[in-house]
């Protein structure tokens, strides 16, 4: 039961992080007029999301994600 919950949670998290990474990339392209400090913070956010996605590529976590119904429904 708990493994199933973890599996679903991780699958939804991966989906949201991928969407967030795409949105941040678009925001960075549109952020040319922001102050340099704000651009750096936006870049840090992008790096953080990328690191989170990379962490979820762990073999054990990836196996859990692949077991989830959400993973199968979203067709990752």
Short mmCIF file of C-alpha atoms in Angstrom, two decimals:
data_model
loop_
_atom_site.label_atom_id
_atom_site.label_comp_id
_atom_site.label_asym_id
_atom_site.label_seq_id
_atom_site.Cartn_x
_atom_site.Cartn_y
_atom_site.Cartn_z
CA UNK A 1 0.00 0.00 0.00
CA UNK A 2 2.68 2.50 0.99
CA UNK A 3 4.85 1.49 -1.96
CA UNK A 4 1.90 2.12 -4.27
CA UNK A 5 1.37 5.56 -2.74
CA UNK A 6 5.07 6.37 -3.11
CA UNK A 7 5.02 5.12 -6.69
CA UNK A 8 2.08 7.35 -7.63
CA UNK A 9 3.53 10.34 -5.79
CA UNK A 10 6.85 10.03 -7.60
CA UNK A 11 5.15 9.67 -11.00
CA UNK A 12 3.08 12.81 -10.46
CA UNK A 13 6.17 14.63 -9.19
CA UNK A 14 8.16 13.72 -12.30
CA UNK A 15 5.32 14.93 -14.51
CA UNK A 16 5.06 18.24 -12.67
CA UNK A 17 8.81 18.78 -12.62
CA UNK A 18 9.07 18.19 -16.37
CA UNK A 19 6.29 20.68 -17.00
CA UNK A 20 7.91 23.17 -14.61
CA UNK A 21 11.28 22.84 -16.35
CA UNK A 22 9.67 23.64 -19.70
CA UNK A 23 7.85 26.64 -18.24
CA UNK A 24 11.02 27.97 -16.61
CA UNK A 25 12.90 27.62 -19.88
CA UNK A 26 10.23 29.73 -21.60
CA UNK A 27 10.35 32.25 -18.76
CA UNK A 28 14.13 32.54 -19.06
CA UNK A 29 13.78 33.35 -22.75
CA UNK A 30 11.25 36.07 -21.91
CA UNK A 31 13.25 37.45 -18.97
CA UNK A 32 15.73 39.54 -20.94
CA UNK A 33 14.54 42.74 -19.26
CA UNK A 34 14.82 41.45 -15.69
CA UNK A 35 17.58 42.72 -13.41
CA UNK A 36 20.67 40.49 -13.42
CA UNK A 37 20.02 39.32 -9.84
CA UNK A 38 16.54 38.14 -10.82
CA UNK A 39 17.92 36.31 -13.86
CA UNK A 40 20.38 34.52 -11.58
CA UNK A 41 17.57 33.48 -9.22
CA UNK A 42 15.53 32.19 -12.15
CA UNK A 43 18.57 30.22 -13.30
CA UNK A 44 18.97 28.75 -9.80
CA UNK A 45 15.35 27.66 -9.92
CA UNK A 46 15.95 25.99 -13.28
CA UNK A 47 19.04 24.21 -11.94
CA UNK A 48 17.13 23.04 -8.87
CA UNK A 49 14.36 21.53 -10.97
CA UNK A 50 16.94 19.87 -13.23
CA UNK A 51 18.69 18.38 -10.19
CA UNK A 52 15.40 17.08 -8.83
CA UNK A 53 14.64 15.40 -12.15
CA UNK A 54 18.13 13.93 -12.22
CA UNK A 55 17.68 12.53 -8.71
CA UNK A 56 14.48 10.80 -9.81
CA UNK A 57 16.46 8.90 -12.44
CA UNK A 58 17.87 6.76 -9.62
CA UNK A 59 17.43 3.10 -10.58
CA UNK A 60 15.26 2.23 -7.58
CA UNK A 61 13.10 5.35 -7.81
CA UNK A 62 12.71 4.96 -11.58
CA UNK A 63 11.51 1.37 -11.05
CA UNK A 64 8.91 2.60 -8.56
CA UNK A 65 7.75 5.30 -10.96
CA UNK A 66 7.35 2.77 -13.75
CA UNK A 67 5.08 0.64 -11.53
CA UNK A 68 2.61 3.48 -11.04
CA UNK A 69 -0.72 3.68 -12.80
CA UNK A 70 -0.10 7.39 -13.38
CA UNK A 71 3.11 6.54 -15.24
CA UNK A 72 1.20 4.17 -17.48
CA UNK A 73 -1.66 6.65 -18.02
CA UNK A 74 0.66 9.54 -18.90
CA UNK A 75 2.76 7.38 -21.20
CA UNK A 76 6.13 8.57 -19.93
#
